[in-house]
Short mmCIF file of C-alpha atoms in Angstrom, two decimals:
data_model
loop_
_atom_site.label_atom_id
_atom_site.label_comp_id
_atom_site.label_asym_id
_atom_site.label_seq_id
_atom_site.Cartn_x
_atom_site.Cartn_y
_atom_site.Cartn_z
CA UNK A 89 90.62 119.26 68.60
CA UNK A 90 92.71 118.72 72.16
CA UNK A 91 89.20 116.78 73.38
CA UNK A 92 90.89 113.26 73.65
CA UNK A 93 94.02 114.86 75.54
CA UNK A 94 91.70 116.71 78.01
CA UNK A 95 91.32 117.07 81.33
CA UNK A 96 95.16 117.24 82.35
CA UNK A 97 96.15 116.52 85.62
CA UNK A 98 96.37 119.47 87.72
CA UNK A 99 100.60 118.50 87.86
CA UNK A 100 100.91 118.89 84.01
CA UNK A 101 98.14 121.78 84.01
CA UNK A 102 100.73 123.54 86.12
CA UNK A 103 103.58 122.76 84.66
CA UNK A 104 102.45 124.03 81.14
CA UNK A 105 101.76 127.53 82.56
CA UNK A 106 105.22 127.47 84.22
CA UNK A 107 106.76 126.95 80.90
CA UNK A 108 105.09 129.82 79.24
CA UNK A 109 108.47 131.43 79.35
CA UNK A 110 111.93 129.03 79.66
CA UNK A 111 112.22 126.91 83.02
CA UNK A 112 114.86 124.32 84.36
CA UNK A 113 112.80 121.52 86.82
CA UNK A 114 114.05 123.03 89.95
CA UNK A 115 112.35 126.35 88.62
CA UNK A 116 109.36 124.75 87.23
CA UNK A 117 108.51 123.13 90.92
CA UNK A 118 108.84 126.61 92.62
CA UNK A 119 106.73 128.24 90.15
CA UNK A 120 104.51 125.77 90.73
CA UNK A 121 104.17 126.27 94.39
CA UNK A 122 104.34 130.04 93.75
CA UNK A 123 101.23 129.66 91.38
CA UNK A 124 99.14 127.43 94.27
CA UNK A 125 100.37 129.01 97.18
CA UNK A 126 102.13 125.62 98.11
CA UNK A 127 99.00 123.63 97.39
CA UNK A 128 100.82 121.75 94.71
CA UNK A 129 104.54 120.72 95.34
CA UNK A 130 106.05 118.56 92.19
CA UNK A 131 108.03 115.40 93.55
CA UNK A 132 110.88 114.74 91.36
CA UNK A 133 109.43 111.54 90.15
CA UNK A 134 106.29 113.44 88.95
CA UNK A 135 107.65 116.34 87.63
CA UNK A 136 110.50 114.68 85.33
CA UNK A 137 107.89 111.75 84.25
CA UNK A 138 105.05 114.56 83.17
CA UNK A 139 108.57 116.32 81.43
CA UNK A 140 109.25 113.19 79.53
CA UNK A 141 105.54 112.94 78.51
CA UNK A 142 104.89 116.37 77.44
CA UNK A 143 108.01 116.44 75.29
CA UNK A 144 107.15 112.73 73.50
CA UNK A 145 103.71 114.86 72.92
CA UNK A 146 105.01 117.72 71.59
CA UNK A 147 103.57 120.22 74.50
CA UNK A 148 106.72 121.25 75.51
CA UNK A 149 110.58 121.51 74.38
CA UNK A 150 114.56 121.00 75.38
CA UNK A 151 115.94 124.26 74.67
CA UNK A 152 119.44 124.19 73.44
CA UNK A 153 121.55 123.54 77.23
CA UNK A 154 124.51 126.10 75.79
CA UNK A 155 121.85 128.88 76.93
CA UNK A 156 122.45 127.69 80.67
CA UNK A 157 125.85 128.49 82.07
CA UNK A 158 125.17 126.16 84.96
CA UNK A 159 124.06 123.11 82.27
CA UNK A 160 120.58 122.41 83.21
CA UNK A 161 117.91 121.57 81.25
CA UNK A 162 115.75 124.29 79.90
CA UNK A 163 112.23 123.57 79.11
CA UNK A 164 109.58 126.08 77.19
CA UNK A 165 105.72 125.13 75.63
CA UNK A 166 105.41 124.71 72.07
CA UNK A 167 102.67 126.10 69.76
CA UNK A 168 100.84 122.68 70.92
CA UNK A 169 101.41 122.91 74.42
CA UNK A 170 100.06 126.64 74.35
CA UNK A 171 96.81 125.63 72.36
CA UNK A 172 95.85 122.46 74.77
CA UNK A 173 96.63 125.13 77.91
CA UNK A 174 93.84 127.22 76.71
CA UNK A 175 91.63 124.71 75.74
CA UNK A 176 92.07 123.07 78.99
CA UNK A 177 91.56 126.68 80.25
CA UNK A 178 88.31 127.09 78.32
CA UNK A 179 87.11 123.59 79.62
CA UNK A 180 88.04 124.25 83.04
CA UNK A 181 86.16 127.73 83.28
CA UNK A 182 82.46 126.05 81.69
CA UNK A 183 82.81 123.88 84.16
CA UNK A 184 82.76 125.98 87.06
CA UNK A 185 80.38 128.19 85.02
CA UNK A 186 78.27 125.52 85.39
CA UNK A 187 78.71 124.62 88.84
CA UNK A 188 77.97 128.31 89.81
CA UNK A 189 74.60 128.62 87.89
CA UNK A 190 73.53 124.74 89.12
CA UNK A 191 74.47 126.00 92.98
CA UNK A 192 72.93 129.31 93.01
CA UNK A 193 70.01 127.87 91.80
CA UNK A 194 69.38 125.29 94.08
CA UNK A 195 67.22 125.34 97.09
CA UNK A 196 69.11 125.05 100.23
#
C-alpha cells in the first residue's frame, strides 16, 4: 500500500518516530540526535522542508499553537504517518534479514 512512498530518507525516517508523541522543530532535531547518538543532526533547511512535505502528505500534523505557551509549532504523526513508519520498519528489517542470511553464508 505505502510501496510507491518507500524507502524514506533516513531524515524523514527519523523525524516520523520523533513525532510519535507532539514535537516543536527544535525538539524534533534533538530527538533526532538522541535517537542516532549524533549520527544524524537535522539542518534547519532539511528539517522544515521534510516538515512541509510530510504535512502536504498527510504523515504528519500542526497541532493547534494555543497548546504552546511559548507559540511554537507543534507537530504529531497522523494515522498515515504511523502506518508508512511501520511499513518502512517492516521493509527496513527484511532487508537486513537478508543481508544477514546472504553474509553468513558466504565463503570468506
Amino acid at each position: 500500500m505505502y510501496e510507491k512512498e518507500l524507502p524514506l530518507t533516513e531524515s524523514m525516517f527519523f523525524i516520523l518516530l520523533a513525532l510519535r508523541h507532539p514535537n516543536h522543530g527544535y525538539g524534533v532535531t534533538q530527538e533526532v540526535e538522541a535517537l542516532t547518538g549524533g549520527r544524524v543532526v537535522l539542518g534547519a533547511g532539511t528539517l522544515y522542508g521534510a516538515l512541509k512535505t510530510m504535512q502536504k502528505k498527510d504523515w504528519i500534523r500542526l497541532l493547534d499553537t494555543a497548546r504552546d505557551p511559548r507559540g511554537k509549532k507543534e507537530y504529531q504523526i497522523t494515522e498515515t504517518g504511523r502506518n508508512l513508519l511501520e511499513a518502512e520498519t517492516a521493509r527496513m528489517k527484511e532487508a537486513v534479514q537478508t543481508a544477514e542470511r546472504v553474509m553468513h553464508h558466504e565463503e570468506i
